[in-house]
Short mmCIF file of C-alpha atoms in Angstrom, two decimals:
data_model
loop_
_atom_site.label_atom_id
_atom_site.label_comp_id
_atom_site.label_asym_id
_atom_site.label_seq_id
_atom_site.Cartn_x
_atom_site.Cartn_y
_atom_site.Cartn_z
CA MET Y 1 78.81 67.91 177.42
CA ALA Y 2 81.65 69.89 176.17
CA LYS Y 3 79.38 70.71 173.10
CA ASN Y 4 76.71 72.25 175.33
CA SER Y 5 79.05 74.21 177.52
CA SER Y 6 80.38 75.87 174.25
CA GLN Y 7 76.97 77.03 173.21
CA PRO Y 8 76.42 80.91 173.35
CA LYS Y 9 74.78 82.10 176.60
CA MET Y 10 72.98 85.23 177.52
CA LYS Y 11 75.29 87.78 179.13
CA HIS Y 12 74.46 89.25 182.44
CA GLU Y 13 75.01 92.90 181.51
CA LEU Y 14 72.01 94.77 182.53
CA SER Y 15 72.13 96.90 185.68
CA LEU Y 16 69.24 98.42 187.78
CA LEU Y 17 69.57 101.62 186.05
CA ASP Y 18 69.44 99.84 182.76
CA GLY Y 19 66.32 97.85 183.86
CA THR Y 20 64.60 101.03 185.17
CA MET Y 21 65.39 102.76 181.78
CA LEU Y 22 64.05 99.84 179.84
CA VAL Y 23 60.87 99.86 181.88
CA SER Y 24 60.27 103.54 181.55
CA GLY Y 25 61.64 103.99 178.05
CA SER Y 26 59.33 101.04 176.77
CA MET Y 27 56.24 102.69 178.45
CA ILE Y 28 56.76 106.22 177.08
CA GLY Y 29 56.14 106.21 173.47
CA SER Y 30 53.80 108.48 171.62
CA GLY Y 31 50.66 107.88 173.71
CA ILE Y 32 51.17 110.63 176.22
CA PHE Y 33 51.37 113.16 173.47
CA ILE Y 34 48.24 111.94 171.77
CA VAL Y 35 45.59 109.96 173.74
CA SER Y 36 44.40 112.72 176.04
CA ALA Y 37 42.23 114.15 173.24
CA ASP Y 38 40.28 110.91 173.05
CA ILE Y 39 40.10 110.42 176.77
CA THR Y 40 38.79 113.99 177.00
CA ARG Y 41 36.17 113.24 174.39
CA ASN Y 42 34.94 110.31 176.35
CA VAL Y 43 34.76 111.80 179.89
CA GLY Y 44 34.38 115.57 179.19
CA SER Y 45 36.04 117.09 182.10
CA ALA Y 46 39.50 118.05 183.48
CA GLY Y 47 38.91 116.16 186.72
CA TRP Y 48 38.01 112.79 185.04
CA LEU Y 49 40.97 113.26 182.64
CA ILE Y 50 43.40 113.43 185.51
CA ALA Y 51 41.40 110.54 187.23
CA ILE Y 52 41.72 108.24 184.28
CA TRP Y 53 45.57 108.64 184.30
CA LEU Y 54 45.48 108.12 188.11
CA ILE Y 55 43.43 104.96 187.92
CA THR Y 56 45.66 103.68 185.26
CA GLY Y 57 48.73 104.50 187.08
CA PHE Y 58 47.43 102.87 190.12
CA MET Y 59 46.51 99.72 188.29
CA THR Y 60 49.95 99.70 186.64
CA LEU Y 61 51.96 100.12 189.88
CA THR Y 62 49.72 97.51 191.67
CA ALA Y 63 50.50 94.99 188.79
CA ALA Y 64 54.27 95.90 188.87
CA LEU Y 65 54.53 95.34 192.62
CA SER Y 66 52.60 92.14 192.47
CA TYR Y 67 54.89 90.87 189.51
CA GLY Y 68 57.83 91.54 191.76
CA GLU Y 69 57.02 88.21 193.48
CA LEU Y 70 56.95 86.37 190.41
CA SER Y 71 60.18 87.86 188.88
CA GLY Y 72 62.05 86.79 192.18
CA MET Y 73 60.74 83.35 191.88
CA PHE Y 74 61.61 82.82 188.35
CA PRO Y 75 64.54 85.21 187.45
CA LYS Y 76 65.14 84.13 183.87
CA ALA Y 77 64.29 85.25 180.27
CA GLY Y 78 60.65 85.05 179.15
CA GLY Y 79 58.97 86.91 181.91
CA GLN Y 80 55.26 86.78 181.87
CA TYR Y 81 55.37 83.61 179.58
CA VAL Y 82 57.25 81.73 182.23
CA TYR Y 83 54.95 82.87 185.16
CA LEU Y 84 51.80 81.60 183.16
CA LYS Y 85 53.54 78.38 182.36
CA GLU Y 86 54.34 77.81 186.01
CA ALA Y 87 51.03 78.86 187.50
CA TYR Y 88 48.83 77.18 184.81
CA ASN Y 89 50.21 75.21 181.87
CA LYS Y 90 52.01 75.37 178.60
CA LEU Y 91 48.87 76.09 176.76
CA THR Y 92 48.04 79.13 178.78
CA ALA Y 93 51.53 80.40 178.41
CA PHE Y 94 51.48 79.81 174.63
CA LEU Y 95 48.32 81.64 174.14
CA TYR Y 96 50.05 84.71 175.75
CA GLY Y 97 53.16 84.32 173.63
CA TRP Y 98 51.10 83.74 170.49
CA SER Y 99 49.21 86.96 171.32
CA PHE Y 100 52.42 88.85 172.14
CA PHE Y 101 53.88 87.84 168.66
CA ALA Y 102 50.73 88.27 166.69
CA VAL Y 103 49.45 91.73 168.01
CA ILE Y 104 50.64 92.93 171.32
CA GLN Y 105 54.41 93.47 170.73
CA THR Y 106 54.61 93.55 167.02
CA GLY Y 107 51.55 95.90 166.68
CA THR Y 108 53.06 98.17 169.19
CA ILE Y 109 56.37 98.30 167.48
CA ALA Y 110 54.64 99.02 164.13
CA ALA Y 111 52.59 101.94 165.71
CA VAL Y 112 55.29 103.56 167.50
CA GLY Y 113 57.52 103.30 164.33
CA VAL Y 114 54.77 105.12 162.29
CA ALA Y 115 54.40 107.62 164.89
CA PHE Y 116 58.24 108.37 164.75
CA SER Y 117 57.84 108.94 161.11
CA LYS Y 118 54.84 111.04 161.36
CA PHE Y 119 56.69 113.49 163.64
CA THR Y 120 59.78 113.29 161.59
CA ALA Y 121 57.70 114.69 158.82
CA TYR Y 122 57.41 117.98 160.78
CA LEU Y 123 60.97 118.56 160.20
CA ILE Y 124 61.32 116.88 156.79
CA PRO Y 125 57.81 117.15 154.91
CA ALA Y 126 59.05 114.69 152.39
CA PHE Y 127 58.54 111.90 154.90
CA SER Y 128 54.97 112.64 155.48
CA GLU Y 129 52.24 109.88 155.36
CA ASP Y 130 50.55 111.86 152.70
CA ASN Y 131 53.56 111.51 150.37
CA ILE Y 132 52.46 108.09 148.52
CA LEU Y 133 55.63 106.67 147.05
CA PHE Y 134 53.91 103.82 145.09
CA GLN Y 135 50.76 101.74 144.98
CA ILE Y 136 50.29 97.95 144.69
CA GLY Y 137 46.61 97.39 143.86
CA SER Y 138 44.81 98.91 146.58
CA LEU Y 139 47.75 99.16 149.01
CA LYS Y 140 49.49 102.53 149.01
CA ILE Y 141 52.80 102.76 150.53
CA SER Y 142 53.89 106.10 151.98
CA ALA Y 143 57.09 107.71 152.97
CA ALA Y 144 56.23 107.54 156.49
CA GLN Y 145 55.70 103.69 156.37
CA ILE Y 146 59.02 103.27 154.60
CA VAL Y 147 60.69 105.45 157.40
CA SER Y 148 59.13 103.38 160.11
CA ILE Y 149 60.21 100.18 158.61
CA ILE Y 150 63.74 101.41 158.25
CA LEU Y 151 63.80 102.40 161.89
CA ILE Y 152 62.61 98.94 162.87
CA ILE Y 153 65.22 97.21 160.81
CA CYS Y 154 68.03 99.42 162.06
CA LEU Y 155 67.00 98.89 165.66
CA THR Y 156 66.79 95.27 165.08
CA TYR Y 157 70.20 95.06 163.56
CA VAL Y 158 71.71 96.80 166.54
CA ASN Y 159 70.13 94.51 168.91
CA THR Y 160 71.39 91.50 167.07
CA ARG Y 161 74.88 92.63 167.80
CA GLY Y 162 74.57 92.03 171.55
CA VAL Y 163 72.74 93.46 174.46
CA LYS Y 164 75.38 96.20 175.09
CA GLY Y 165 74.44 98.20 172.06
CA GLY Y 166 70.75 98.03 172.70
CA LYS Y 167 71.10 98.92 176.31
CA PHE Y 168 73.35 101.94 175.57
CA ILE Y 169 70.52 103.30 173.05
CA GLN Y 170 67.94 102.56 175.62
CA THR Y 171 69.57 104.22 178.61
CA THR Y 172 70.80 107.24 176.59
CA PHE Y 173 67.57 107.98 174.87
CA THR Y 174 65.35 107.25 177.79
CA LEU Y 175 67.32 109.82 180.04
CA THR Y 176 67.01 112.25 177.21
CA LYS Y 177 63.37 111.95 176.92
CA LEU Y 178 62.80 111.99 180.64
CA ILE Y 179 64.74 115.10 180.92
CA SER Y 180 62.78 116.53 178.04
CA LEU Y 181 59.39 115.75 179.55
CA PHE Y 182 60.33 117.15 182.72
CA GLY Y 183 61.39 120.17 180.92
CA LEU Y 184 58.00 120.47 179.17
CA ILE Y 185 56.26 120.08 182.53
CA VAL Y 186 58.32 122.68 184.35
CA PHE Y 187 58.01 125.23 181.54
CA GLY Y 188 54.31 124.41 181.22
CA LEU Y 189 53.78 125.01 184.85
CA PHE Y 190 55.19 128.59 184.43
CA ALA Y 191 52.95 129.11 181.38
CA PHE Y 192 49.76 128.22 183.16
CA LYS Y 193 46.81 130.57 182.27
CA ALA Y 194 44.52 131.26 185.19
CA ASP Y 195 41.47 131.80 183.26
CA ILE Y 196 41.85 128.58 181.37
CA TRP Y 197 42.78 126.66 184.53
CA HIS Y 198 39.72 128.04 186.38
CA ALA Y 199 37.27 127.23 183.49
CA ASN Y 200 38.65 123.70 183.04
CA TRP Y 201 38.27 123.01 186.76
CA THR Y 202 34.84 124.45 187.16
CA ASN Y 203 32.48 121.37 187.40
CA ALA Y 204 35.63 119.23 186.98
CA TRP Y 205 33.65 115.97 188.08
CA ASP Y 206 30.89 116.27 185.52
CA LEU Y 207 31.27 113.00 183.57
CA HIS Y 208 29.91 113.37 180.04
CA ASN Y 209 30.97 112.86 176.33
CA LEU Y 210 32.31 115.99 174.84
CA ALA Y 211 32.17 116.18 170.89
CA LYS Y 212 34.59 118.20 168.82
CA ASP Y 213 31.76 120.66 167.94
CA GLY Y 214 31.18 121.33 171.75
CA THR Y 215 28.02 119.02 172.07
CA ILE Y 216 27.68 117.63 175.48
CA THR Y 217 26.01 114.22 175.87
CA GLN Y 218 25.01 113.38 179.45
CA LEU Y 219 25.56 109.65 180.58
CA THR Y 220 23.46 107.20 182.41
CA THR Y 221 25.24 105.00 185.20
CA GLY Y 222 25.76 102.26 182.59
CA THR Y 223 27.05 104.41 179.80
CA ALA Y 224 29.24 106.30 182.25
CA LEU Y 225 31.10 103.10 183.08
CA GLY Y 226 31.39 102.38 179.49
CA ALA Y 227 32.87 105.87 178.86
CA ILE Y 228 35.50 105.37 181.55
CA ALA Y 229 36.40 102.02 180.11
CA ALA Y 230 36.71 103.43 176.73
CA ALA Y 231 38.84 106.42 177.99
CA MET Y 232 41.22 103.99 179.65
CA VAL Y 233 42.14 102.10 176.54
CA GLY Y 234 44.40 104.93 175.49
CA SER Y 235 45.90 105.42 179.03
CA ILE Y 236 46.50 101.67 179.51
CA PHE Y 237 47.98 101.35 176.03
CA SER Y 238 50.35 104.33 176.97
CA SER Y 239 51.23 102.64 180.29
CA ASP Y 240 51.79 99.23 178.82
CA ALA Y 241 55.23 97.45 178.46
CA TRP Y 242 56.01 98.21 182.12
CA ASN Y 243 56.87 94.41 182.49
CA SER Y 244 59.40 94.62 179.52
CA VAL Y 245 62.30 93.99 182.04
CA THR Y 246 60.98 90.61 182.98
CA PHE Y 247 61.49 89.31 179.44
CA VAL Y 248 65.39 90.07 179.75
CA ALA Y 249 65.73 88.88 183.48
CA GLY Y 250 68.23 86.42 182.02
CA GLU Y 251 70.48 89.13 181.14
CA MET Y 252 70.11 91.10 184.43
CA LYS Y 253 73.16 91.36 186.87
CA ASN Y 254 71.05 90.66 189.73
CA PRO Y 255 67.53 89.49 188.46
CA LYS Y 256 66.09 88.42 191.75
CA ARG Y 257 66.52 91.99 193.09
CA ASP Y 258 66.75 94.32 190.22
CA VAL Y 259 63.72 93.14 188.10
CA ALA Y 260 61.14 93.94 190.75
CA LEU Y 261 63.03 97.30 191.58
CA SER Y 262 63.15 98.30 187.88
CA MET Y 263 59.38 97.66 187.49
CA MET Y 264 58.55 99.66 190.68
CA TRP Y 265 60.80 102.63 189.92
CA GLY Y 266 60.01 102.65 186.19
CA THR Y 267 56.05 102.83 186.77
CA ILE Y 268 56.41 105.44 189.49
CA ILE Y 269 58.52 107.62 187.37
CA VAL Y 270 56.21 107.23 184.22
CA THR Y 271 53.02 107.60 186.25
CA PHE Y 272 54.19 110.85 187.74
CA ILE Y 273 55.15 112.21 184.42
CA TYR Y 274 51.92 111.09 182.70
CA VAL Y 275 49.63 112.82 185.35
CA MET Y 276 51.73 116.08 185.53
CA ALA Y 277 51.85 116.24 181.63
CA ASN Y 278 47.99 116.15 181.93
CA VAL Y 279 47.92 118.85 184.59
CA VAL Y 280 49.97 120.93 182.08
CA TYR Y 281 47.51 120.39 179.33
CA THR Y 282 44.64 121.48 181.47
CA GLY Y 283 46.56 124.67 182.55
CA VAL Y 284 47.35 125.89 178.99
CA LEU Y 285 44.58 124.49 176.88
CA SER Y 286 40.79 124.62 177.12
CA LEU Y 287 38.90 121.37 177.04
CA HIS Y 288 37.79 122.39 173.65
CA ASP Y 289 41.25 122.81 172.40
CA ILE Y 290 42.30 119.45 173.86
CA VAL Y 291 39.28 117.72 172.22
CA ASN Y 292 40.04 119.53 168.85
CA ALA Y 293 43.78 119.15 168.77
CA ASP Y 294 44.96 118.54 165.23
CA LYS Y 295 45.14 114.79 164.64
CA ASP Y 296 44.71 114.40 168.52
CA ARG Y 297 48.28 115.86 168.98
CA VAL Y 298 47.35 117.54 172.24
CA ALA Y 299 51.26 118.06 173.18
CA VAL Y 300 51.86 120.04 169.86
CA SER Y 301 48.92 122.41 170.85
CA ALA Y 302 50.39 122.65 174.30
CA SER Y 303 53.94 123.07 173.26
CA HIS Y 304 52.83 125.81 170.90
CA VAL Y 305 51.29 127.80 173.87
CA ILE Y 306 54.23 127.13 176.05
CA PHE Y 307 57.21 127.80 173.47
CA GLY Y 308 55.68 129.94 170.89
CA ASN Y 309 55.88 129.14 167.24
CA ALA Y 310 58.98 126.90 167.79
CA GLY Y 311 56.88 124.87 170.00
CA THR Y 312 55.84 122.37 167.11
CA TYR Y 313 59.43 121.73 166.42
CA VAL Y 314 60.48 121.25 170.00
CA ILE Y 315 57.61 118.68 170.43
CA ALA Y 316 58.47 116.97 167.14
CA VAL Y 317 62.06 116.35 168.20
CA MET Y 318 60.80 115.21 171.73
CA ILE Y 319 58.48 112.59 170.20
CA MET Y 320 61.18 111.43 167.72
CA ILE Y 321 63.57 110.79 170.73
CA SER Y 322 60.69 109.27 172.79
CA THR Y 323 59.38 106.92 169.97
CA PHE Y 324 63.07 105.95 169.05
CA GLY Y 325 63.84 105.05 172.45
CA CYS Y 326 60.51 103.23 173.02
CA ASN Y 327 60.89 101.05 170.05
CA ASN Y 328 64.33 99.99 170.87
CA GLY Y 329 63.06 98.81 174.37
CA LEU Y 330 60.28 96.80 172.75
CA ILE Y 331 62.48 95.31 170.26
CA LEU Y 332 65.05 94.43 172.65
CA SER Y 333 62.69 92.60 175.10
CA GLY Y 334 60.25 91.05 172.83
CA ALA Y 335 62.41 88.40 171.25
CA ARG Y 336 63.27 86.95 174.55
CA VAL Y 337 59.77 85.56 174.94
CA TYR Y 338 59.89 83.78 171.53
CA TYR Y 339 63.41 82.43 172.72
CA THR Y 340 61.70 80.91 175.84
CA MET Y 341 58.80 79.58 173.81
CA ALA Y 342 61.25 77.77 171.22
CA LYS Y 343 62.96 76.30 174.21
CA ASP Y 344 59.67 74.86 175.25
CA GLY Y 345 59.07 73.47 171.81
CA VAL Y 346 56.07 75.80 171.00
CA PHE Y 347 57.60 78.16 168.53
CA PHE Y 348 60.17 78.10 165.62
CA LYS Y 349 63.06 75.89 166.92
CA LYS Y 350 65.54 78.29 165.23
CA THR Y 351 64.18 81.08 167.73
CA GLY Y 352 65.84 79.13 170.60
CA ASN Y 353 69.40 79.60 169.26
CA LEU Y 354 71.63 82.49 170.42
CA ASN Y 355 74.17 84.10 168.07
CA LYS Y 356 77.78 84.61 168.95
CA PHE Y 357 76.83 87.83 170.86
CA GLY Y 358 74.26 85.73 173.22
CA VAL Y 359 71.04 87.22 171.74
CA PRO Y 360 68.13 85.42 169.95
CA GLN Y 361 69.03 86.80 166.55
CA PHE Y 362 66.33 84.71 164.59
CA GLY Y 363 63.64 85.92 167.10
CA LEU Y 364 64.68 89.52 166.56
CA TRP Y 365 64.39 89.17 162.86
CA ILE Y 366 61.01 87.47 162.61
CA GLN Y 367 59.62 90.14 164.97
CA CYS Y 368 61.01 92.65 162.71
CA VAL Y 369 59.19 91.20 159.74
CA VAL Y 370 55.87 90.88 161.26
CA ALA Y 371 56.05 94.38 162.62
CA SER Y 372 57.10 95.73 159.21
CA LEU Y 373 54.04 94.11 157.79
CA LEU Y 374 51.95 95.64 160.14
CA CYS Y 375 53.40 99.08 159.14
CA LEU Y 376 52.50 98.36 155.61
CA SER Y 377 49.01 97.03 156.30
CA GLY Y 378 47.71 100.31 157.48
CA ARG Y 379 45.64 98.35 160.10
CA TYR Y 380 47.86 98.77 163.11
CA GLY Y 381 45.64 101.43 164.44
CA ASP Y 382 42.80 98.84 164.85
CA LEU Y 383 45.40 96.46 166.30
CA LEU Y 384 46.26 98.96 169.03
CA ASP Y 385 42.46 99.11 170.11
CA MET Y 386 42.81 95.34 170.73
CA ILE Y 387 45.85 95.59 172.57
CA SER Y 388 44.50 97.13 175.89
CA PHE Y 389 41.80 94.34 176.05
CA VAL Y 390 44.35 91.40 175.46
CA VAL Y 391 47.05 92.55 177.56
CA VAL Y 392 44.76 93.19 180.67
CA ILE Y 393 43.30 89.58 180.34
CA PHE Y 394 46.67 88.26 180.56
CA TYR Y 395 47.75 90.66 183.39
CA VAL Y 396 44.76 89.38 185.38
CA LEU Y 397 45.73 85.72 184.71
CA THR Y 398 49.47 86.39 185.80
CA ILE Y 399 48.40 88.04 188.95
CA LEU Y 400 45.94 85.35 189.65
CA GLY Y 401 48.85 83.09 189.19
CA ILE Y 402 50.27 84.66 192.41
CA PHE Y 403 47.48 83.02 194.44
CA ILE Y 404 47.75 79.72 192.63
CA LEU Y 405 51.61 79.46 193.17
CA ARG Y 406 51.31 80.25 196.78
CA ALA Y 407 49.14 77.04 197.11
CA LYS Y 408 51.10 74.99 194.64
CA LYS Y 409 54.73 76.05 195.69
CA PRO Y 410 54.33 77.38 199.29
CA ASP Y 411 57.87 76.65 200.05
CA ALA Y 412 59.54 78.31 196.99
CA GLU Y 413 62.01 80.95 197.38
CA ARG Y 414 60.35 84.42 197.19
CA PRO Y 415 63.06 87.23 197.68
CA TYR Y 416 60.15 89.45 197.10
CA LYS Y 417 56.50 89.11 198.13
CA ALA Y 418 53.55 90.92 196.61
CA ILE Y 419 53.05 94.12 198.49
CA ALA Y 420 49.84 94.14 200.39
CA TYR Y 421 49.04 90.68 199.56
CA PRO Y 422 46.20 89.60 199.17
CA VAL Y 423 44.50 92.88 198.93
CA LEU Y 424 46.34 94.78 196.11
CA PRO Y 425 46.58 91.75 193.73
CA ALA Y 426 42.92 91.08 194.28
CA LEU Y 427 42.04 94.51 193.60
CA TYR Y 428 43.90 94.60 190.38
CA ILE Y 429 42.07 91.32 189.40
CA ILE Y 430 38.65 92.88 190.22
CA MET Y 431 39.49 96.09 188.23
CA GLY Y 432 40.93 94.40 185.39
CA ILE Y 433 38.00 91.98 184.97
CA ALA Y 434 35.76 94.99 185.24
CA PHE Y 435 37.59 96.77 182.49
CA CYS Y 436 37.51 93.75 180.19
CA ILE Y 437 33.79 93.22 180.72
CA LEU Y 438 32.99 96.84 180.03
CA LEU Y 439 35.14 96.81 176.82
CA LEU Y 440 33.14 93.58 175.69
CA VAL Y 441 30.01 95.47 176.31
CA TYR Y 442 30.86 98.79 174.66
CA LYS Y 443 33.72 98.24 172.21
CA GLN Y 444 32.83 94.85 170.83
CA ASP Y 445 34.21 95.59 167.30
CA TYR Y 446 37.73 95.65 168.57
CA THR Y 447 37.71 93.44 171.59
CA LEU Y 448 36.01 90.52 169.93
CA ILE Y 449 38.63 90.46 167.29
CA GLY Y 450 41.23 90.56 169.88
CA LEU Y 451 39.81 87.69 171.70
CA GLY Y 452 39.55 85.83 168.43
CA ILE Y 453 43.18 86.31 167.67
CA VAL Y 454 43.94 84.78 171.20
CA LEU Y 455 41.70 81.82 170.59
CA VAL Y 456 43.28 81.21 167.26
CA GLY Y 457 46.32 80.20 169.20
CA VAL Y 458 44.59 77.13 170.59
CA PRO Y 459 44.83 74.95 167.27
CA ILE Y 460 48.24 76.46 166.61
CA TYR Y 461 49.31 75.27 169.92
CA TYR Y 462 48.03 71.57 169.45
CA ILE Y 463 49.50 71.42 165.86
CA SER Y 464 52.81 72.42 167.30
CA GLN Y 465 52.55 69.85 170.03
CA ARG Y 466 51.77 67.07 167.46
CA ASN Y 467 54.81 67.96 165.50
CA VAL Y 468 56.89 68.01 168.50
CA LYS Y 469 55.55 64.57 169.36
CA GLU Y 470 56.14 63.09 165.95
CA GLU Y 471 59.76 64.51 165.89
CA ASP Y 472 60.47 62.95 169.37
CA GLU Y 473 59.06 59.61 168.33
CA ALA Y 474 61.31 59.74 165.10
CA VAL Y 475 64.33 60.37 167.18
CA THR Y 476 63.46 57.54 169.58
CA ALA Y 477 62.77 55.15 166.52
CA ASN Y 478 66.26 55.93 165.18
#
């Protein structure tokens, strides 16, 4: 007993502000600065561009309000993994954790890291992705990839030294990026061009594909739904990680109250910023300019109009701040899922140990290794196309779990209850299923691979359980 009591424990050091900054900081990465170009190519109009962000914001907020009930019931580290285990079984939870480790969290960390280095190259051209440092066979290693890996390693190291350092970086950088984005929006509203605004909002609800050369392709009812789903891939990815605070619930000062509030306030803040940023885009750039933004960097084009020639450097610094803080939040929260999985005997046993600072150091480092490899692979872009499909599948399953747990555990303590239950949770489930079906129909190249990655976890789970059983039998025999 004495030995167990002396083991390191997670420290309750995160406040409501810290949780809100973790949510909003993890959500806002590079997406809002880039993905509106692809959204506009899919839907072809200002009205539908804003509508895509509003629909995504509604889905995200609905999910966050629904998750509030689960976070209150299970206020401990692991978040969504724990909710799925309680509602279904260990296999379902493991498939989420496996997908989280193989593609969702690590792929996002890699992509955000490379985005950081790409925009750093605006200030220091030597860090460009075009600057190939060396080549191993067909694998080319660029300066941008090395910078992204160094960023991931440094942030991982900071987070192994305890939650205080990570939360300081998260809160400071998130507040800075929120102030910067609000500044971009405010100055952007003053820079509105009446002729551009009028042109963009004429026939604003005409849904069509808009190619870079200006070619318009009208859509049938079926292809229109496919275009909406394809457009939402970018906005859903940009809005993901809203549930990151649930992974660190074991380190919140008042998890039963603050986890739910952090998700609510974080998603409200980010949704408002995303919608207003796109309003600014349509007020200073023509649809043609949005669609043809260099490397899809819509915010760079808008910033040039708003701030003049210095706009490129302004937005580069903003995105560096944004991606730095975003990756810190992703790195901080992700390892807590692997920690909980290890405690259940379905992940590397060493991941279930805490270091002297009370954090899962081994989980942080293996996450770092996988994310770094994805940076080098050059395939992280394809991984991101899978992420939206995979995460929405598990969001739907988790919210469906609210209905299951109300039946299985009707008397369980629920400090919060899902708002407008059962209407809002059911609405999210319907919208999420429709989104996934449309992606399976219209974007099979990526969604089938994503589904394959999830299913690969099934044999891995049973192998891990067999090993655990053999270890238990060996212990019993001794």
